Amino acid sequence: MNGTLKALLTLTIFLCISCSPKAQVVFEDNFEGDQLNMDYWSYEEGDGCPNLCGWGNNERQIYNRDYVSLEDGKLVIEAVKTGDKYFSGKINTKDKIEFQYGTIEVRLKLPEGHGLWPAVWMLGSNIDEVGWPGAGEIDIMEYVGREPNTVYSSLHTPASHGETENSKKTIIEDIEEGYHTFKTVWTEDDIQYFVDGDHVYTFIPKAYDEANYPFRHPFYFLINLAVGGNFGGPEVDDTIFPAKFYIDWIKVTEN
């Protein structure tokens, strides 16, 4: 191959790569400014009573919007103990930001301490009609302070009766240090999980029906910091408060 032809071929390859279309952004929040964007988010408050006391998991916290804030371009959810009560924050995008399939990425910094249970997760938008776990649940990131250096990638389905049998527990040394990026690639046929670019789990159902794969309809986001509960507790180390869960950004792009 002569030099001129080689140069033209190299240029053509470069142009093809550089002009390839970028993935379409479906949703993005960088948490800039000093107030939560209420076009995207809503607060969940209380202790879940009377319909879902302890939010279905015997959690101890009372959710209150006062413990959700924006600081230096970060979403901050704080957990505190006041007297004999625990308070924290929870937000969701229900009826505001709902989508079907995509690549979800979130950059965050975990809080540490026995009894904490931070999570970024998703529920099917049809939950009011079919309930849980009928609507399906996609847990993008779960962490419990009683298990340092460990994160969970889990899904809940009717076939598993809500139990976390569709789950991967990943050990990552010093995951509590600094910020980390969690990515979930959700498609019509499977759901893949990555942490800092490393693949950690792929879920492929036994059958493509509503019992085994209730993930073929729109979902919405939830972000919260629970205290205690069946998974996060039951014991809570009261010396860890106040504790803060930081989210730098969250983004969804088309696959």
PDB file of C-alpha atoms in Angstrom:
ATOM      1  CA  MET A   1       0.000   0.000   0.000  1.00  0.00           C
ATOM      2  CA  ASN A   2       1.549   3.324  -1.041  1.00  0.00           C
ATOM      3  CA  GLY A   3       1.885   6.221   1.405  1.00  0.00           C
ATOM      4  CA  THR A   4      -0.885   8.370  -0.112  1.00  0.00           C
ATOM      5  CA  LEU A   5      -3.455   5.545  -0.042  1.00  0.00           C
ATOM      6  CA  LYS A   6      -2.474   4.645   3.510  1.00  0.00           C
ATOM      7  CA  ALA A   7      -2.894   8.252   4.637  1.00  0.00           C
ATOM      8  CA  LEU A   8      -6.326   8.482   2.991  1.00  0.00           C
ATOM      9  CA  LEU A   9      -7.437   5.236   4.630  1.00  0.00           C
ATOM     10  CA  THR A  10      -6.261   6.442   8.042  1.00  0.00           C
ATOM     11  CA  LEU A  11      -8.106   9.743   7.580  1.00  0.00           C
ATOM     12  CA  THR A  12     -11.296   7.949   6.513  1.00  0.00           C
ATOM     13  CA  ILE A  13     -11.203   5.708   9.593  1.00  0.00           C
ATOM     14  CA  PHE A  14     -10.616   8.731  11.837  1.00  0.00           C
ATOM     15  CA  LEU A  15     -13.505  10.654  10.315  1.00  0.00           C
ATOM     16  CA  CYS A  16     -15.855   7.684  10.635  1.00  0.00           C
ATOM     17  CA  ILE A  17     -15.012   7.325  14.320  1.00  0.00           C
ATOM     18  CA  SER A  18     -15.174  11.037  15.108  1.00  0.00           C
ATOM     19  CA  CYS A  19     -18.484  11.585  13.337  1.00  0.00           C
ATOM     20  CA  SER A  20     -20.232   8.535  14.794  1.00  0.00           C
ATOM     21  CA  PRO A  21     -23.391   9.642  16.587  1.00  0.00           C
ATOM     22  CA  LYS A  22     -23.239  10.022  20.358  1.00  0.00           C
ATOM     23  CA  ALA A  23     -25.710   8.137  22.513  1.00  0.00           C
ATOM     24  CA  GLN A  24     -28.894  10.128  23.038  1.00  0.00           C
ATOM     25  CA  VAL A  25     -29.238  11.398  26.614  1.00  0.00           C
ATOM     26  CA  VAL A  26     -32.642  10.453  28.024  1.00  0.00           C
ATOM     27  CA  PHE A  27     -32.193  12.046  31.463  1.00  0.00           C
ATOM     28  CA  GLU A  28     -29.385  13.787  33.328  1.00  0.00           C
ATOM     29  CA  ASP A  29     -29.049  15.617  36.627  1.00  0.00           C
ATOM     30  CA  ASN A  30     -25.739  17.062  37.804  1.00  0.00           C
ATOM     31  CA  PHE A  31     -27.288  18.569  40.942  1.00  0.00           C
ATOM     32  CA  GLU A  32     -26.073  22.084  40.245  1.00  0.00           C
ATOM     33  CA  GLY A  33     -27.480  25.092  42.069  1.00  0.00           C
ATOM     34  CA  ASP A  34     -28.836  25.195  45.591  1.00  0.00           C
ATOM     35  CA  GLN A  35     -32.230  23.501  45.191  1.00  0.00           C
ATOM     36  CA  LEU A  36     -33.386  20.107  44.019  1.00  0.00           C
ATOM     37  CA  ASN A  37     -34.993  20.209  40.569  1.00  0.00           C
ATOM     38  CA  MET A  38     -38.637  19.532  41.356  1.00  0.00           C
ATOM     39  CA  ASP A  39     -39.399  18.992  37.672  1.00  0.00           C
ATOM     40  CA  TYR A  40     -37.460  15.758  38.124  1.00  0.00           C
ATOM     41  CA  TRP A  41     -37.793  14.763  41.757  1.00  0.00           C
ATOM     42  CA  SER A  42     -40.342  14.383  44.548  1.00  0.00           C
ATOM     43  CA  TYR A  43     -39.769  13.811  48.266  1.00  0.00           C
ATOM     44  CA  GLU A  44     -40.941  10.725  50.108  1.00  0.00           C
ATOM     45  CA  GLU A  45     -41.573  11.453  53.778  1.00  0.00           C
ATOM     46  CA  GLY A  46     -42.630   9.694  56.965  1.00  0.00           C
ATOM     47  CA  ASP A  47     -42.100   6.177  58.297  1.00  0.00           C
ATOM     48  CA  GLY A  48     -44.257   4.373  55.746  1.00  0.00           C
ATOM     49  CA  CYS A  49     -47.223   3.958  58.116  1.00  0.00           C
ATOM     50  CA  PRO A  50     -50.005   3.006  58.044  1.00  0.00           C
ATOM     51  CA  ASN A  51     -49.702   1.055  54.783  1.00  0.00           C
ATOM     52  CA  LEU A  52     -45.993   0.162  54.825  1.00  0.00           C
ATOM     53  CA  CYS A  53     -44.621   0.775  58.324  1.00  0.00           C
ATOM     54  CA  GLY A  54     -40.834   0.620  58.379  1.00  0.00           C
ATOM     55  CA  TRP A  55     -41.097   0.813  54.564  1.00  0.00           C
ATOM     56  CA  GLY A  56     -41.695  -2.939  54.514  1.00  0.00           C
ATOM     57  CA  ASN A  57     -38.245  -3.763  55.928  1.00  0.00           C
ATOM     58  CA  ASN A  58     -38.474  -2.766  59.610  1.00  0.00           C
ATOM     59  CA  GLU A  59     -36.334   0.283  58.890  1.00  0.00           C
ATOM     60  CA  ARG A  60     -35.921   2.800  61.702  1.00  0.00           C
ATOM     61  CA  GLN A  61     -35.655   6.111  59.884  1.00  0.00           C
ATOM     62  CA  ILE A  62     -38.316   8.753  59.392  1.00  0.00           C
ATOM     63  CA  TYR A  63     -37.846  10.406  56.006  1.00  0.00           C
ATOM     64  CA  ASN A  64     -37.954  14.196  55.907  1.00  0.00           C
ATOM     65  CA  ARG A  65     -37.075  16.613  53.101  1.00  0.00           C
ATOM     66  CA  ASP A  66     -34.928  18.623  55.497  1.00  0.00           C
ATOM     67  CA  TYR A  67     -32.276  15.915  55.190  1.00  0.00           C
ATOM     68  CA  VAL A  68     -31.974  16.265  51.413  1.00  0.00           C
ATOM     69  CA  SER A  69     -29.791  19.088  50.113  1.00  0.00           C
ATOM     70  CA  LEU A  70     -27.475  20.224  47.332  1.00  0.00           C
ATOM     71  CA  GLU A  71     -23.907  21.164  48.221  1.00  0.00           C
ATOM     72  CA  ASP A  72     -21.087  22.041  45.809  1.00  0.00           C
ATOM     73  CA  GLY A  73     -22.719  20.294  42.861  1.00  0.00           C
ATOM     74  CA  LYS A  74     -23.626  17.181  44.852  1.00  0.00           C
ATOM     75  CA  LEU A  75     -26.894  15.718  46.088  1.00  0.00           C
ATOM     76  CA  VAL A  76     -26.477  15.062  49.812  1.00  0.00           C
ATOM     77  CA  ILE A  77     -28.733  12.768  51.810  1.00  0.00           C
ATOM     78  CA  GLU A  78     -27.994  12.933  55.518  1.00  0.00           C
ATOM     79  CA  ALA A  79     -28.946  10.514  58.284  1.00  0.00           C
ATOM     80  CA  VAL A  80     -29.088  11.727  61.896  1.00  0.00           C
ATOM     81  CA  LYS A  81     -30.301  10.607  65.301  1.00  0.00           C
ATOM     82  CA  THR A  82     -32.309  13.084  67.358  1.00  0.00           C
ATOM     83  CA  GLY A  83     -33.336  11.823  70.760  1.00  0.00           C
ATOM     84  CA  ASP A  84     -34.489   8.262  70.215  1.00  0.00           C
ATOM     85  CA  LYS A  85     -35.489   8.828  66.575  1.00  0.00           C
ATOM     86  CA  TYR A  86     -33.587   8.478  63.304  1.00  0.00           C
ATOM     87  CA  PHE A  87     -34.154  10.833  60.373  1.00  0.00           C
ATOM     88  CA  SER A  88     -32.970  10.676  56.775  1.00  0.00           C
ATOM     89  CA  GLY A  89     -33.982  11.558  53.201  1.00  0.00           C
ATOM     90  CA  LYS A  90     -35.524   9.868  50.192  1.00  0.00           C
ATOM     91  CA  ILE A  91     -36.442  11.153  46.715  1.00  0.00           C
ATOM     92  CA  ASN A  92     -37.958   9.650  43.575  1.00  0.00           C
ATOM     93  CA  THR A  93     -38.872  10.567  39.984  1.00  0.00           C
ATOM     94  CA  LYS A  94     -42.293   8.865  39.953  1.00  0.00           C
ATOM     95  CA  ASP A  95     -44.687  10.420  37.391  1.00  0.00           C
ATOM     96  CA  LYS A  96     -41.927  12.835  36.344  1.00  0.00           C
ATOM     97  CA  ILE A  97     -38.964  10.925  34.898  1.00  0.00           C
ATOM     98  CA  GLU A  98     -39.885   7.430  33.733  1.00  0.00           C
ATOM     99  CA  PHE A  99     -38.244   5.514  30.903  1.00  0.00           C
ATOM    100  CA  GLN A 100     -37.928   2.065  29.354  1.00  0.00           C
ATOM    101  CA  TYR A 101     -34.449   0.607  28.685  1.00  0.00           C
ATOM    102  CA  GLY A 102     -31.163   2.472  28.623  1.00  0.00           C
ATOM    103  CA  THR A 103     -27.733   2.768  30.183  1.00  0.00           C
ATOM    104  CA  ILE A 104     -27.967   4.185  33.689  1.00  0.00           C
ATOM    105  CA  GLU A 105     -24.877   5.689  35.305  1.00  0.00           C
ATOM    106  CA  VAL A 106     -24.506   7.258  38.738  1.00  0.00           C
ATOM    107  CA  ARG A 107     -21.376   8.606  40.423  1.00  0.00           C
ATOM    108  CA  LEU A 108     -21.539   8.531  44.193  1.00  0.00           C
ATOM    109  CA  LYS A 109     -19.696   8.380  47.509  1.00  0.00           C
ATOM    110  CA  LEU A 110     -20.878   5.938  50.139  1.00  0.00           C
ATOM    111  CA  PRO A 111     -21.448   6.699  53.818  1.00  0.00           C
ATOM    112  CA  GLU A 112     -19.812   4.382  56.342  1.00  0.00           C
ATOM    113  CA  GLY A 113     -21.169   2.873  59.525  1.00  0.00           C
ATOM    114  CA  HIS A 114     -22.939  -0.184  60.907  1.00  0.00           C
ATOM    115  CA  GLY A 115     -26.662   0.250  60.333  1.00  0.00           C
ATOM    116  CA  LEU A 116     -26.573   2.414  57.201  1.00  0.00           C
ATOM    117  CA  TRP A 117     -28.230   1.248  53.981  1.00  0.00           C
ATOM    118  CA  PRO A 118     -27.797   3.681  51.045  1.00  0.00           C
ATOM    119  CA  ALA A 119     -29.347   2.746  47.705  1.00  0.00           C
ATOM    120  CA  VAL A 120     -29.991   3.942  44.163  1.00  0.00           C
ATOM    121  CA  TRP A 121     -32.791   1.867  42.659  1.00  0.00           C
ATOM    122  CA  MET A 122     -35.789   1.739  40.320  1.00  0.00           C
ATOM    123  CA  LEU A 123     -39.401   0.596  40.476  1.00  0.00           C
ATOM    124  CA  GLY A 124     -41.852  -0.143  37.685  1.00  0.00           C
ATOM    125  CA  SER A 125     -44.180   2.780  37.012  1.00  0.00           C
ATOM    126  CA  ASN A 126     -47.159   0.400  37.204  1.00  0.00           C
ATOM    127  CA  ILE A 127     -46.576  -0.299  40.894  1.00  0.00           C
ATOM    128  CA  ASP A 128     -49.862   1.344  41.935  1.00  0.00           C
ATOM    129  CA  GLU A 129     -51.736  -1.099  39.714  1.00  0.00           C
ATOM    130  CA  VAL A 130     -49.827  -4.358  40.259  1.00  0.00           C
ATOM    131  CA  GLY A 131     -48.007  -3.766  43.543  1.00  0.00           C
ATOM    132  CA  TRP A 132     -44.582  -5.018  44.619  1.00  0.00           C
ATOM    133  CA  PRO A 133     -42.824  -7.141  43.409  1.00  0.00           C
ATOM    134  CA  GLY A 134     -45.200  -7.340  40.460  1.00  0.00           C
ATOM    135  CA  ALA A 135     -43.909  -4.056  39.048  1.00  0.00           C
ATOM    136  CA  GLY A 136     -40.291  -5.245  39.300  1.00  0.00           C
ATOM    137  CA  GLU A 137     -37.344  -3.650  41.077  1.00  0.00           C
ATOM    138  CA  ILE A 138     -33.887  -2.869  39.674  1.00  0.00           C
ATOM    139  CA  ASP A 139     -31.311  -2.084  42.356  1.00  0.00           C
ATOM    140  CA  ILE A 140     -28.532  -0.148  40.681  1.00  0.00           C
ATOM    141  CA  MET A 141     -26.472   0.054  43.875  1.00  0.00           C
ATOM    142  CA  GLU A 142     -27.030  -1.166  47.414  1.00  0.00           C
ATOM    143  CA  TYR A 143     -24.546  -1.036  50.276  1.00  0.00           C
ATOM    144  CA  VAL A 144     -24.874  -2.000  53.927  1.00  0.00           C
ATOM    145  CA  GLY A 145     -22.444  -0.629  56.476  1.00  0.00           C
ATOM    146  CA  ARG A 146     -22.225  -3.927  58.358  1.00  0.00           C
ATOM    147  CA  GLU A 147     -20.442  -5.400  55.286  1.00  0.00           C
ATOM    148  CA  PRO A 148     -17.494  -3.118  54.439  1.00  0.00           C
ATOM    149  CA  ASN A 149     -15.913  -3.320  50.966  1.00  0.00           C
ATOM    150  CA  THR A 150     -19.094  -4.862  49.552  1.00  0.00           C
ATOM    151  CA  VAL A 151     -21.781  -3.707  47.106  1.00  0.00           C
ATOM    152  CA  TYR A 152     -24.900  -5.462  45.849  1.00  0.00           C
ATOM    153  CA  SER A 153     -26.429  -5.596  42.354  1.00  0.00           C
ATOM    154  CA  SER A 154     -29.934  -7.039  42.686  1.00  0.00           C
ATOM    155  CA  LEU A 155     -33.316  -7.483  41.033  1.00  0.00           C
ATOM    156  CA  HIS A 156     -36.714  -8.377  42.474  1.00  0.00           C
ATOM    157  CA  THR A 157     -39.334 -10.285  40.488  1.00  0.00           C
ATOM    158  CA  PRO A 158     -42.675 -12.007  41.184  1.00  0.00           C
ATOM    159  CA  ALA A 159     -41.048 -15.375  40.465  1.00  0.00           C
ATOM    160  CA  SER A 160     -38.604 -14.811  43.325  1.00  0.00           C
ATOM    161  CA  HIS A 161     -41.440 -13.562  45.576  1.00  0.00           C
ATOM    162  CA  GLY A 162     -39.458 -10.383  46.115  1.00  0.00           C
ATOM    163  CA  GLU A 163     -36.430 -12.210  47.533  1.00  0.00           C
ATOM    164  CA  THR A 164     -32.972 -11.231  46.270  1.00  0.00           C
ATOM    165  CA  GLU A 165     -32.052 -14.527  44.617  1.00  0.00           C
ATOM    166  CA  ASN A 166     -31.253 -12.537  41.439  1.00  0.00           C
ATOM    167  CA  SER A 167     -28.296 -10.788  43.010  1.00  0.00           C
ATOM    168  CA  LYS A 168     -24.529 -10.414  42.915  1.00  0.00           C
ATOM    169  CA  LYS A 169     -22.437  -9.481  45.925  1.00  0.00           C
ATOM    170  CA  THR A 170     -19.178  -7.866  44.825  1.00  0.00           C
ATOM    171  CA  ILE A 171     -16.155  -7.312  47.055  1.00  0.00           C
ATOM    172  CA  ILE A 172     -14.276  -4.111  46.184  1.00  0.00           C
ATOM    173  CA  GLU A 173     -11.474  -3.095  48.515  1.00  0.00           C
ATOM    174  CA  ASP A 174     -11.939   0.428  49.887  1.00  0.00           C
ATOM    175  CA  ILE A 175     -15.188   1.024  47.961  1.00  0.00           C
ATOM    176  CA  GLU A 176     -15.985   3.531  50.721  1.00  0.00           C
ATOM    177  CA  GLU A 177     -13.055   5.726  49.678  1.00  0.00           C
ATOM    178  CA  GLY A 178     -13.830   8.535  47.223  1.00  0.00           C
ATOM    179  CA  TYR A 179     -16.362   8.498  44.384  1.00  0.00           C
ATOM    180  CA  HIS A 180     -17.274   5.488  42.245  1.00  0.00           C
ATOM    181  CA  THR A 181     -19.388   5.062  39.116  1.00  0.00           C
ATOM    182  CA  PHE A 182     -22.106   2.421  38.997  1.00  0.00           C
ATOM    183  CA  LYS A 183     -23.541   1.525  35.592  1.00  0.00           C
ATOM    184  CA  THR A 184     -26.548  -0.612  34.712  1.00  0.00           C
ATOM    185  CA  VAL A 185     -27.318  -1.513  31.097  1.00  0.00           C
ATOM    186  CA  TRP A 186     -31.003  -2.412  30.866  1.00  0.00           C
ATOM    187  CA  THR A 187     -32.287  -4.012  27.663  1.00  0.00           C
ATOM    188  CA  GLU A 188     -35.320  -5.966  26.514  1.00  0.00           C
ATOM    189  CA  ASP A 189     -33.498  -9.239  27.187  1.00  0.00           C
ATOM    190  CA  ASP A 190     -31.013  -8.759  30.018  1.00  0.00           C
ATOM    191  CA  ILE A 191     -29.623  -6.391  32.654  1.00  0.00           C
ATOM    192  CA  GLN A 192     -25.872  -5.888  33.089  1.00  0.00           C
ATOM    193  CA  TYR A 193     -24.023  -4.263  35.998  1.00  0.00           C
ATOM    194  CA  PHE A 194     -20.654  -2.486  36.094  1.00  0.00           C
ATOM    195  CA  VAL A 195     -18.641  -0.757  38.822  1.00  0.00           C
ATOM    196  CA  ASP A 196     -15.969   1.707  37.697  1.00  0.00           C
ATOM    197  CA  GLY A 197     -16.099   0.117  34.239  1.00  0.00           C
ATOM    198  CA  ASP A 198     -15.666  -3.457  35.456  1.00  0.00           C
ATOM    199  CA  HIS A 199     -18.457  -5.926  34.669  1.00  0.00           C
ATOM    200  CA  VAL A 200     -19.787  -7.541  37.851  1.00  0.00           C
ATOM    201  CA  TYR A 201     -23.118  -9.216  36.966  1.00  0.00           C
ATOM    202  CA  THR A 202     -25.520 -10.054  34.139  1.00  0.00           C
ATOM    203  CA  PHE A 203     -29.110 -11.097  34.801  1.00  0.00           C
ATOM    204  CA  ILE A 204     -30.780 -13.297  32.166  1.00  0.00           C
ATOM    205  CA  PRO A 205     -34.197 -14.641  33.222  1.00  0.00           C
ATOM    206  CA  LYS A 206     -35.368 -18.242  33.080  1.00  0.00           C
ATOM    207  CA  ALA A 207     -38.346 -17.093  30.998  1.00  0.00           C
ATOM    208  CA  TYR A 208     -39.485 -13.846  29.399  1.00  0.00           C
ATOM    209  CA  ASP A 209     -42.777 -13.434  31.185  1.00  0.00           C
ATOM    210  CA  GLU A 210     -44.050 -10.973  33.807  1.00  0.00           C
ATOM    211  CA  ALA A 211     -43.136 -13.358  36.613  1.00  0.00           C
ATOM    212  CA  ASN A 212     -39.478 -13.734  35.637  1.00  0.00           C
ATOM    213  CA  TYR A 213     -38.750 -10.531  33.705  1.00  0.00           C
ATOM    214  CA  PRO A 214     -41.086  -7.694  34.757  1.00  0.00           C
ATOM    215  CA  PHE A 215     -38.691  -5.246  33.113  1.00  0.00           C
ATOM    216  CA  ARG A 216     -40.348  -4.493  29.788  1.00  0.00           C
ATOM    217  CA  HIS A 217     -42.175  -1.342  30.839  1.00  0.00           C
ATOM    218  CA  PRO A 218     -41.154   2.114  32.152  1.00  0.00           C
ATOM    219  CA  PHE A 219     -39.405   2.522  35.508  1.00  0.00           C
ATOM    220  CA  TYR A 220     -38.566   5.472  37.762  1.00  0.00           C
ATOM    221  CA  PHE A 221     -35.674   6.285  40.133  1.00  0.00           C
ATOM    222  CA  LEU A 222     -35.429   6.252  43.915  1.00  0.00           C
ATOM    223  CA  ILE A 223     -32.452   7.433  45.995  1.00  0.00           C
ATOM    224  CA  ASN A 224     -32.405   7.044  49.758  1.00  0.00           C
ATOM    225  CA  LEU A 225     -30.362   6.391  52.887  1.00  0.00           C
ATOM    226  CA  ALA A 226     -32.101   3.917  55.199  1.00  0.00           C
ATOM    227  CA  VAL A 227     -31.180   3.133  58.793  1.00  0.00           C
ATOM    228  CA  GLY A 228     -31.366  -0.374  60.247  1.00  0.00           C
ATOM    229  CA  GLY A 229     -33.981  -2.727  58.864  1.00  0.00           C
ATOM    230  CA  ASN A 230     -33.934  -6.371  57.829  1.00  0.00           C
ATOM    231  CA  PHE A 231     -31.029  -5.793  55.433  1.00  0.00           C
ATOM    232  CA  GLY A 232     -29.277  -2.717  56.813  1.00  0.00           C
ATOM    233  CA  GLY A 233     -29.440  -3.726  60.479  1.00  0.00           C
ATOM    234  CA  PRO A 234     -30.812  -4.762  62.770  1.00  0.00           C
ATOM    235  CA  GLU A 235     -28.139  -3.234  65.011  1.00  0.00           C
ATOM    236  CA  VAL A 236     -27.243   0.428  64.520  1.00  0.00           C
ATOM    237  CA  ASP A 237     -24.040   2.073  65.758  1.00  0.00           C
ATOM    238  CA  ASP A 238     -25.252   5.435  67.056  1.00  0.00           C
ATOM    239  CA  THR A 239     -21.724   6.878  67.105  1.00  0.00           C
ATOM    240  CA  ILE A 240     -21.702   7.177  63.276  1.00  0.00           C
ATOM    241  CA  PHE A 241     -24.226  10.015  63.061  1.00  0.00           C
ATOM    242  CA  PRO A 242     -24.521  12.341  61.289  1.00  0.00           C
ATOM    243  CA  ALA A 243     -23.732  10.359  58.119  1.00  0.00           C
ATOM    244  CA  LYS A 244     -23.901  11.631  54.525  1.00  0.00           C
ATOM    245  CA  PHE A 245     -24.549   9.921  51.188  1.00  0.00           C
ATOM    246  CA  TYR A 246     -23.223  11.939  48.209  1.00  0.00           C
ATOM    247  CA  ILE A 247     -24.428  11.654  44.606  1.00  0.00           C
ATOM    248  CA  ASP A 248     -22.349  13.607  42.085  1.00  0.00           C
ATOM    249  CA  TRP A 249     -24.537  12.951  39.028  1.00  0.00           C
ATOM    250  CA  ILE A 250     -26.985  10.546  37.483  1.00  0.00           C
ATOM    251  CA  LYS A 251     -27.521   9.985  33.749  1.00  0.00           C
ATOM    252  CA  VAL A 252     -29.511   7.774  31.378  1.00  0.00           C
ATOM    253  CA  THR A 253     -28.563   7.295  27.714  1.00  0.00           C
ATOM    254  CA  GLU A 254     -30.146   5.200  24.981  1.00  0.00           C
ATOM    255  CA  ASN A 255     -28.466   1.829  24.388  1.00  0.00           C
TER     256      ASN A 255
END
